[in-house]
Structure formats: C-alpha cells, structure tokens
mmCIF file of C-alpha atoms in Angstrom:
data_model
loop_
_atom_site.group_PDB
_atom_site.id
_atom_site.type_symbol
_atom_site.label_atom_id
_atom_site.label_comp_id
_atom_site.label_asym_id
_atom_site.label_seq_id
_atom_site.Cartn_x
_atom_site.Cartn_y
_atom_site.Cartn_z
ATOM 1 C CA UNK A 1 51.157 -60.865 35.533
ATOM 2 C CA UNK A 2 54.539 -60.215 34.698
ATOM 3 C CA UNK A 3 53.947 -57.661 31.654
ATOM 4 C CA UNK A 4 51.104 -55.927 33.713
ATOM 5 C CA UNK A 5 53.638 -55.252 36.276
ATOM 6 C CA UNK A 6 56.664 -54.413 34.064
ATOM 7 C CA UNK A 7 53.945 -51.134 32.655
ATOM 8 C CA UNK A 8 53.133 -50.612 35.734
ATOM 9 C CA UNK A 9 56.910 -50.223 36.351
ATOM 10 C CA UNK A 10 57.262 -48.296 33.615
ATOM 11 C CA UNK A 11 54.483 -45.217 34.515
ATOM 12 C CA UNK A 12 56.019 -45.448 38.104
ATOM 13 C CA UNK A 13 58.959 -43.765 36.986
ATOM 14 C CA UNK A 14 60.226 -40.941 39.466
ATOM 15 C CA UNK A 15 60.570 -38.213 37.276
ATOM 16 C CA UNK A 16 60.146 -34.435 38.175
ATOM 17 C CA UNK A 17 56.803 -32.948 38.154
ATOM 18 C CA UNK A 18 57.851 -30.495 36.000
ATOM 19 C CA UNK A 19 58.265 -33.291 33.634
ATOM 20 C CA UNK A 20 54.789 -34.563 34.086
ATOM 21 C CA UNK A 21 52.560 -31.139 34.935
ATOM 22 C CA UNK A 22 50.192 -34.035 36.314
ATOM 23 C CA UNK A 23 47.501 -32.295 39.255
ATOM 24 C CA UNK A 24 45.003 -34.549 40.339
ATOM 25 C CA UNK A 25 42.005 -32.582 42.399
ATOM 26 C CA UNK A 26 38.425 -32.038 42.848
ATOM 27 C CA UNK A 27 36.400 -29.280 41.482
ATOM 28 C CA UNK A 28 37.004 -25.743 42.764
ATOM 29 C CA UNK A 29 34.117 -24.651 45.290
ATOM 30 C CA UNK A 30 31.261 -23.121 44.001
ATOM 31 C CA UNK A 31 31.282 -19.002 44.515
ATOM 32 C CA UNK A 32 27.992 -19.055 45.268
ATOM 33 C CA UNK A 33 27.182 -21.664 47.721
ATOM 34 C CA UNK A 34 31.262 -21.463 49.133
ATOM 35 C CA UNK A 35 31.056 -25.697 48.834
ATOM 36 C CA UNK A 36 32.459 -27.739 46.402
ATOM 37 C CA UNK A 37 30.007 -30.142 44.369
ATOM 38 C CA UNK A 38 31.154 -34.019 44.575
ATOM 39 C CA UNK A 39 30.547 -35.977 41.723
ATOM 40 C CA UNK A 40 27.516 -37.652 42.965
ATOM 41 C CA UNK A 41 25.911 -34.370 43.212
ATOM 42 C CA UNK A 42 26.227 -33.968 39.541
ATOM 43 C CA UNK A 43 23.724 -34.830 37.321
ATOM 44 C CA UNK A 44 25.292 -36.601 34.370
ATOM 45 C CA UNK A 45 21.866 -36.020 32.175
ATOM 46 C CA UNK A 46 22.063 -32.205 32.492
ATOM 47 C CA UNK A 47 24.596 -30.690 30.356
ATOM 48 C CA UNK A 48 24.992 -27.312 32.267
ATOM 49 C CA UNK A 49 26.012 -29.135 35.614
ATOM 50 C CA UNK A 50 28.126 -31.360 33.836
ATOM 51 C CA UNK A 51 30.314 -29.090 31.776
ATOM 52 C CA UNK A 52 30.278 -26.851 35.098
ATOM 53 C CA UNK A 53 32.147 -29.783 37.080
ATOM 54 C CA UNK A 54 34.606 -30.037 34.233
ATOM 55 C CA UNK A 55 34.937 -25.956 34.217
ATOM 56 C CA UNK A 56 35.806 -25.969 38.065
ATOM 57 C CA UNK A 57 38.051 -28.656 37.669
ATOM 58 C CA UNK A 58 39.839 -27.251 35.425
ATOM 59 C CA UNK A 59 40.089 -23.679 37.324
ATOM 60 C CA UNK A 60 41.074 -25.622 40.458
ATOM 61 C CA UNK A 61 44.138 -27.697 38.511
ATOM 62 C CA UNK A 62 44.871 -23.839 37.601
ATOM 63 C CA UNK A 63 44.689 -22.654 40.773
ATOM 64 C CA UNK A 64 47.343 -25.335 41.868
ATOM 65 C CA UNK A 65 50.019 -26.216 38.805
ATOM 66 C CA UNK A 66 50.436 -22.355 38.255
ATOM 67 C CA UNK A 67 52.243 -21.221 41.569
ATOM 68 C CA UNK A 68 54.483 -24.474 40.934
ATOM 69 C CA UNK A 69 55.299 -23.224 37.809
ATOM 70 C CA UNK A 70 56.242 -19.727 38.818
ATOM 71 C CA UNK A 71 58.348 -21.502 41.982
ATOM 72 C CA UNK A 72 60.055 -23.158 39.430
ATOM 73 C CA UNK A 73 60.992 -20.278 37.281
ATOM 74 C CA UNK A 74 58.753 -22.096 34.299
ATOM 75 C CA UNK A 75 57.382 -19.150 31.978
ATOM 76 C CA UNK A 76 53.080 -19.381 31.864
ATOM 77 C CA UNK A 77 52.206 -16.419 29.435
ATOM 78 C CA UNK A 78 52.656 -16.977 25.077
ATOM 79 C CA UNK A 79 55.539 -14.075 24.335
ATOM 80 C CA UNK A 80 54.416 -11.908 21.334
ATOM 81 C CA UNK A 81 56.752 -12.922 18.535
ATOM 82 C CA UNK A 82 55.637 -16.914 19.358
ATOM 83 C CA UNK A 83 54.144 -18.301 16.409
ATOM 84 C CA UNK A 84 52.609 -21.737 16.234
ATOM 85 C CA UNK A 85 50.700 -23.878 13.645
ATOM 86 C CA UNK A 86 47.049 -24.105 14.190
ATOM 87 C CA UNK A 87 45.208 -27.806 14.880
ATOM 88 C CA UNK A 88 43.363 -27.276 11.688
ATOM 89 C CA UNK A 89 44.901 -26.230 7.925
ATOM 90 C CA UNK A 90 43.856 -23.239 6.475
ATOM 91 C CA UNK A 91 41.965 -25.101 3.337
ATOM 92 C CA UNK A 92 39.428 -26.727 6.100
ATOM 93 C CA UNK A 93 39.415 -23.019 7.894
ATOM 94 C CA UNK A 94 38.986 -21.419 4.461
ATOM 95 C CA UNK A 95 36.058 -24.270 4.000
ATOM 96 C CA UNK A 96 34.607 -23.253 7.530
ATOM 97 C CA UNK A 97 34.419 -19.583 6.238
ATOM 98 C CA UNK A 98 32.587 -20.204 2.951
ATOM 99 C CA UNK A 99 30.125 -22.974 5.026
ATOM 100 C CA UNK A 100 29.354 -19.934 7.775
ATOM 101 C CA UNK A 101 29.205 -17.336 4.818
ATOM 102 C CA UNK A 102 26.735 -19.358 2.813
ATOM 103 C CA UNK A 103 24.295 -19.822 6.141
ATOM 104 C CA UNK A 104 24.641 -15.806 6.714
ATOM 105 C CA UNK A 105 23.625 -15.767 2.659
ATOM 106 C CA UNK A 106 20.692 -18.130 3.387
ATOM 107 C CA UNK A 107 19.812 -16.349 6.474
ATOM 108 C CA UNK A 108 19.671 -13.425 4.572
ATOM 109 C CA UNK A 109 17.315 -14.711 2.024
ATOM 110 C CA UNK A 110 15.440 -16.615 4.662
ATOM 111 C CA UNK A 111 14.870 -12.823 5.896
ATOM 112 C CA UNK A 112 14.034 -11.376 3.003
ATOM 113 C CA UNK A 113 11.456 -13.588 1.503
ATOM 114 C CA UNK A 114 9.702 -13.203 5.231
ATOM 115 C CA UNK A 115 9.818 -9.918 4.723
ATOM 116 C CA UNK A 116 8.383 -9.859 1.179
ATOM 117 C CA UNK A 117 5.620 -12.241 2.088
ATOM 118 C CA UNK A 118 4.568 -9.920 5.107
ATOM 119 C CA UNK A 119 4.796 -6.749 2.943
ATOM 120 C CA UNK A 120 2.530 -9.055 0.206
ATOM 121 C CA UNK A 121 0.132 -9.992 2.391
ATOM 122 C CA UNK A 122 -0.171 -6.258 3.947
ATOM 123 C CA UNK A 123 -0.610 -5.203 0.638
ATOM 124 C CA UNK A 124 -3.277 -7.443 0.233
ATOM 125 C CA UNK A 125 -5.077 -6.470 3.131
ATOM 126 C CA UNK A 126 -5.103 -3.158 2.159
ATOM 127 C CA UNK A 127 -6.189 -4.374 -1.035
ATOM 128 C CA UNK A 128 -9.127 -5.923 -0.084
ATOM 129 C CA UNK A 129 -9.860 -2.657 2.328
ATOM 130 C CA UNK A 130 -9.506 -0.382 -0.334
ATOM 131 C CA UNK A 131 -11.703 -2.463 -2.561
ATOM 132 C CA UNK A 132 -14.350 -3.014 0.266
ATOM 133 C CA UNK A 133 -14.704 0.784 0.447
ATOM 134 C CA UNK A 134 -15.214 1.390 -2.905
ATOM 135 C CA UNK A 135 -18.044 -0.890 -3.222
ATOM 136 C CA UNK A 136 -19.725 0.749 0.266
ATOM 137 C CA UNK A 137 -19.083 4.214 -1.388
ATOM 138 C CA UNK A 138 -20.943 3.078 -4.674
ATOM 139 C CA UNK A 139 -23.692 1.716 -2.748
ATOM 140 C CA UNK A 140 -24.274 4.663 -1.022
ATOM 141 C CA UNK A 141 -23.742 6.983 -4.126
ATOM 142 C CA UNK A 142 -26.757 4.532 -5.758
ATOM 143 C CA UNK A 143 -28.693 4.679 -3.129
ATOM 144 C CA UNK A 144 -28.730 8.878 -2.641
ATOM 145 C CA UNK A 145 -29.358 8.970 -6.658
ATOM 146 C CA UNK A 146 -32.410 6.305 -6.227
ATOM 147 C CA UNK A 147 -33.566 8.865 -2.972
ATOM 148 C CA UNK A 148 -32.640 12.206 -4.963
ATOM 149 C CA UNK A 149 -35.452 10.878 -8.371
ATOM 150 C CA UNK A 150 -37.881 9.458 -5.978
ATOM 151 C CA UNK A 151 -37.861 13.435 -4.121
ATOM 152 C CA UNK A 152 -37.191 11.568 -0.427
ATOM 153 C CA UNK A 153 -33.681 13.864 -0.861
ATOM 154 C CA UNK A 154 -32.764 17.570 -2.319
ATOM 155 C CA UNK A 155 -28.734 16.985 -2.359
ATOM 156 C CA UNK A 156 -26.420 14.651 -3.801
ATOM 157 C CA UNK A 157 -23.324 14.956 -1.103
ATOM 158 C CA UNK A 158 -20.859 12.678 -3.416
ATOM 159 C CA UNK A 159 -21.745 15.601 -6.096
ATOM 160 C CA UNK A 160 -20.477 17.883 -3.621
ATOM 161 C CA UNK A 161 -17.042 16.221 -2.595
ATOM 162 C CA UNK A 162 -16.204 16.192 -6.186
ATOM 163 C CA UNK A 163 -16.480 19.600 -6.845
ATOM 164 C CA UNK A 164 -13.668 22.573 -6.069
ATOM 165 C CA UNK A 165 -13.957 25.068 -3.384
ATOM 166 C CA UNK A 166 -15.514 27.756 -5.553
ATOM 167 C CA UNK A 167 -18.094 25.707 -7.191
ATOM 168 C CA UNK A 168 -18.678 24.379 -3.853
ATOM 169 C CA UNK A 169 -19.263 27.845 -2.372
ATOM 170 C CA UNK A 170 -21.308 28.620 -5.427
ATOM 171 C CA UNK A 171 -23.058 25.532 -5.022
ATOM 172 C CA UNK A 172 -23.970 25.941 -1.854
ATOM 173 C CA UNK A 173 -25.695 29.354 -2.545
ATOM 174 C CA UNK A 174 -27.346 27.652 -5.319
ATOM 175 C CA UNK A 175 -28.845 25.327 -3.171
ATOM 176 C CA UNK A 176 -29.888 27.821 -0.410
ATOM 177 C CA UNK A 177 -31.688 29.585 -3.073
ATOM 178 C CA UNK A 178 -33.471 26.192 -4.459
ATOM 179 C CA UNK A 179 -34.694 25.101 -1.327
ATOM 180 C CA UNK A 180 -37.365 28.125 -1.622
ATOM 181 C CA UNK A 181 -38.477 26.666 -5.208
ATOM 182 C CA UNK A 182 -39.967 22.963 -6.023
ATOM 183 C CA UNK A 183 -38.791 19.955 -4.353
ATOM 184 C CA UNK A 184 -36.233 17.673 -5.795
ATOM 185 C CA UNK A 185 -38.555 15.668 -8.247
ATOM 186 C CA UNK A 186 -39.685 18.589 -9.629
ATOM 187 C CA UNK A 187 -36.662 20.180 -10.583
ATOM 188 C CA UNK A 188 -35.233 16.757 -11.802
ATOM 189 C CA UNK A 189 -38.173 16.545 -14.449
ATOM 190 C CA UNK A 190 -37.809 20.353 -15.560
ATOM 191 C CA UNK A 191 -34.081 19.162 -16.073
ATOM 192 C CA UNK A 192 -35.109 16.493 -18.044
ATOM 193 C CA UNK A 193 -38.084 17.666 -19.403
ATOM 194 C CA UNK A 194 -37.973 21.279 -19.527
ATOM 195 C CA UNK A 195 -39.256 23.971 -17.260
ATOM 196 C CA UNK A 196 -43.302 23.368 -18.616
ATOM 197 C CA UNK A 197 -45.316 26.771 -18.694
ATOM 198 C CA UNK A 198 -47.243 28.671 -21.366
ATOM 199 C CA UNK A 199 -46.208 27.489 -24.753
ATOM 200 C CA UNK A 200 -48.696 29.120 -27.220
ATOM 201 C CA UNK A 201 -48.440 32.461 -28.021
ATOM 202 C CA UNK A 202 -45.064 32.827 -27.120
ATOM 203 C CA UNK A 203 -43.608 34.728 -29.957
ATOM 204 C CA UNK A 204 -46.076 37.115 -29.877
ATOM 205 C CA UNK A 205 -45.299 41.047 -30.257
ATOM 206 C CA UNK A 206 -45.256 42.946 -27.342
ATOM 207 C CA UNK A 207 -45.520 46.639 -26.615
ATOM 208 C CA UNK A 208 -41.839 47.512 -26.571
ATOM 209 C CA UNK A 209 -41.123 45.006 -29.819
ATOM 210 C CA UNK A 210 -44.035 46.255 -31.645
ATOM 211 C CA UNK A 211 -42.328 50.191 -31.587
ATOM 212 C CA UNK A 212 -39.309 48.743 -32.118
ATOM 213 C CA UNK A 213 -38.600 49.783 -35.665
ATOM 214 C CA UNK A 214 -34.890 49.571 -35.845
ATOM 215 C CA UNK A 215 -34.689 46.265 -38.024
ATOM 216 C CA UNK A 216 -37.046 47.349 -40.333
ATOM 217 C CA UNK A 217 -35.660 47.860 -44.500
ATOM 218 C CA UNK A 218 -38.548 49.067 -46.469
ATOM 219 C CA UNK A 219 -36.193 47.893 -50.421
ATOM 220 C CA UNK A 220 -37.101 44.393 -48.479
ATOM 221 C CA UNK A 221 -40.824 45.298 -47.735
ATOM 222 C CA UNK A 222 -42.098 46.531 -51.006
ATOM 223 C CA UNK A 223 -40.132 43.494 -52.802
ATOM 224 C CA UNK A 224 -37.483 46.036 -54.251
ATOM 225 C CA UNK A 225 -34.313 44.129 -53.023
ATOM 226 C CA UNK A 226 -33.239 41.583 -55.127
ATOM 227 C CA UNK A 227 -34.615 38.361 -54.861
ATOM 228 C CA UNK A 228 -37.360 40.099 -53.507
ATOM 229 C CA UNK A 229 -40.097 40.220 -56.054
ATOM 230 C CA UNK A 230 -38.646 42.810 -58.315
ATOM 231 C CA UNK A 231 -37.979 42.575 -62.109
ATOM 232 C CA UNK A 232 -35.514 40.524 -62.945
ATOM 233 C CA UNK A 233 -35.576 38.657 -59.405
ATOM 234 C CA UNK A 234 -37.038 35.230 -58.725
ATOM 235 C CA UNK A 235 -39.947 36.814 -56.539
ATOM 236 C CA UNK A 236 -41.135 38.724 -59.503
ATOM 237 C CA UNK A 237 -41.536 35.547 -61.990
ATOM 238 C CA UNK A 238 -43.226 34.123 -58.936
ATOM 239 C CA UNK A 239 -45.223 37.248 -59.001
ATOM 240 C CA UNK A 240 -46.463 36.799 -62.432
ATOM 241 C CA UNK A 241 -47.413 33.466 -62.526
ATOM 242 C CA UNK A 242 -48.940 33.350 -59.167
ATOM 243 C CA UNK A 243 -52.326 31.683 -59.442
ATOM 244 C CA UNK A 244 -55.504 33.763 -59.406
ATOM 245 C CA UNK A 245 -57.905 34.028 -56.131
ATOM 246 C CA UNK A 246 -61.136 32.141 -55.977
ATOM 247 C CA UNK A 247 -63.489 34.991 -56.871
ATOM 248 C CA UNK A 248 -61.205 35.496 -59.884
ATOM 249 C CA UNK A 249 -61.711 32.293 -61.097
ATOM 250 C CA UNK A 250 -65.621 32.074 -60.766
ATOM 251 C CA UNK A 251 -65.881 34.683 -62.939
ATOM 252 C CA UNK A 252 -63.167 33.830 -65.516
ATOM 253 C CA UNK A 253 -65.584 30.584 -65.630
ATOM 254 C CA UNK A 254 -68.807 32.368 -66.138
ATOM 255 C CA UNK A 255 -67.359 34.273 -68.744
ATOM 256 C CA UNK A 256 -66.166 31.230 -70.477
ATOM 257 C CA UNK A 257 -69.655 30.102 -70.690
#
C-alpha cells in the first residue's frame, strides 16, 4: 500500500495545465440530432459509430484546450520555416512507394489482360458469326444452282451481286430479253450442249455465195499453179500414174485375152 500511494503521489503533482494539456470530456454533440451520444449508445461492433465517438471526442477536446491555449499566449498553428523529422525513415517511405507502385503495375496488367480477353472473346464471336454466314450464304448459293438445272428458277441472284454495275445493267437487259425465249433448263443444255437445230446441209451454197466469184483463181482450177497438177509439180506425177477407171480396165482385160 505504501508504493501504490507514493505513485499515486507522484501523478498528483500540481503542476500547470499548460504543463499537462490534459482535457477530459465527452463527445461533441452530434450536428444532426443537436445531442451528444453516451457511450452506451455506441455500438462497439460497428466500426463507423465507433471511430465517430472517437472523432467527436477529439473535436470536443479541440473545442476546449484551444481557447486555453490562445488565453495563455501558447502559439497553435506550425510556422512555415518549422521543419521536423517524420515518424517513419525515408528507406521504409521509399519501400511504401515501390510496394504502392508495383500494385498500380499489377493493376495495370490486371486491366489489360481483362481487356484482351474481352476483345478475344468479341473477336471470337464475330468469328463464329462471320463463319455462320458464310455457310448460310453457300447453302443458299447451292440450293438456287440445284433450282436454276432443275428449271424451278431463271436467275442466279449471287451471280448478280458479283458482277459490276455495267454488266449488271447489261445483265439485266439480257435477262429481260431471255425471259421471251426457253425456260431455264433449256438454255442451260444449249449452253452445255449446243443450241441443237438443222445440222445437215449446212455448208451448202446459197444464192448470194454461189455468184460470189471473188475468191475464185482459175492457175489453181485448171492445175496450172504449182503443186497443182502441172509439169514438174507433185499433182502432175499424181496425174500420170493415177489408176485407170473401171470401164478402162474391162477392156484392157479383154484385150489381153
């Protein structure tokens, strides 16, 4: 009992309160019920009304010591030549700064490769869209060439989107002129096959080729060109040992017997 009272003798000591800035109060009322919260109405388990308490505390102690201190001729404000050593070094600051630069570095990246994996799998959507359309459009291009050689259709329209402008408007004239003529099948198999008609007879002479004269070259006629049955030319030793007609012969042979 004797040491507890000589500390307690000891932090009774009657010194100025300059000497000990010691305020002991309750929180400062609340601005926006105008009551001050008691400690029981605190909630230690919620963090927000706890550090709250401490925050009005705090103002209120403020509130009080700094009046004192201005009675008292005590200066409250830093002047702006006062320097003073920070709590931590500059080696753990400089740490602090390389720890928060790497997170903003793996933030970054975190960003990025999000990014890139959206952007892949857009890509691959309109991958798969693209390809998807393709395969309709060659199902429908096989489909109107099965229709177009089975005559159920007279156009091709992929044939058509292919084409320019001018062979489209030429086209298109074509077809206005077709659609007179024989259906699809039939002009299919006259592209394959050939137009059909009269073949025999076809190089015959006509009227107007028959007066024609103009190519005619009578040295060639009468064999007088060379090579043409004259003397000296292979058509005249063909000529001369050209084999004798049938009446010829019959009599050579009666004569011979």
């Amino acid at each position: 009992q004797e040491g507890l009272k000589q500390c307690l003798a000891e932090f009774g000591q009657q010194l100025a309160w300059v000497e000990r800035l010691d305020v002991t109060l309750g929180p400062v009322a609340d601005p926006v019920s105008q009551s001050a919260s008691t400690s029981d109405a605190v909630d230690p388990e919620n963090d927000f009304q706890r550090e709250m308490s401490f925050y009005r505390q705090a103002q209120a102690a403020v509130l009080e010591a700094l009046p004192r201190l201005h009675k008292l001729q005590v200066p409250t404000r830093r002047p702006d030549d006062y320097f003073a050593e920070m709590a931590k070094s500059d080696q753990q600051m400089q740490k602090i700064r390389h720890k928060l630069k790497s997170k903003q570095e793996a933030m970054e990246r975190s960003e990025k490769a999000k990014q890139l994996r959206a952007m892949r799998k857009y890509g691959k959507k309109v991958q798969v869209e693209i390809l998807q359309r393709r395969q309709k459009e060659k199902k429908n291009m096989l489909n109107a060439v099965k229709k177009y050689q089975k005559g159920l259709s007279d156009k091709l329209d992929f044939l058509d989107e292919e084409q320019t402008s001018s062979q489209g408007n030429r086209k298109g004239n074509a077809s206005q002129r077709t659609k007179k003529g024989p259906n699809a099948k039939r002009r299919y198999k006259n592209q394959k096959f050939g137009f059909g008609g009269k073949k025999k007879g076809s190089k015959w002479n006509t009227k107007e080729s028959f007066n024609d004269v103009s190519s005619f070259q009578s040295k060639v006629a009468h064999s007088k060109g060379p090579g043409k049955g004259g003397r000296g030319g292979k058509g005249g030793k063909k000529a001369l040992n050209k084999r004798p007609g049938k009446r010829a012969r019959q009599k050579m042979k009666n004569r011979a017997r």
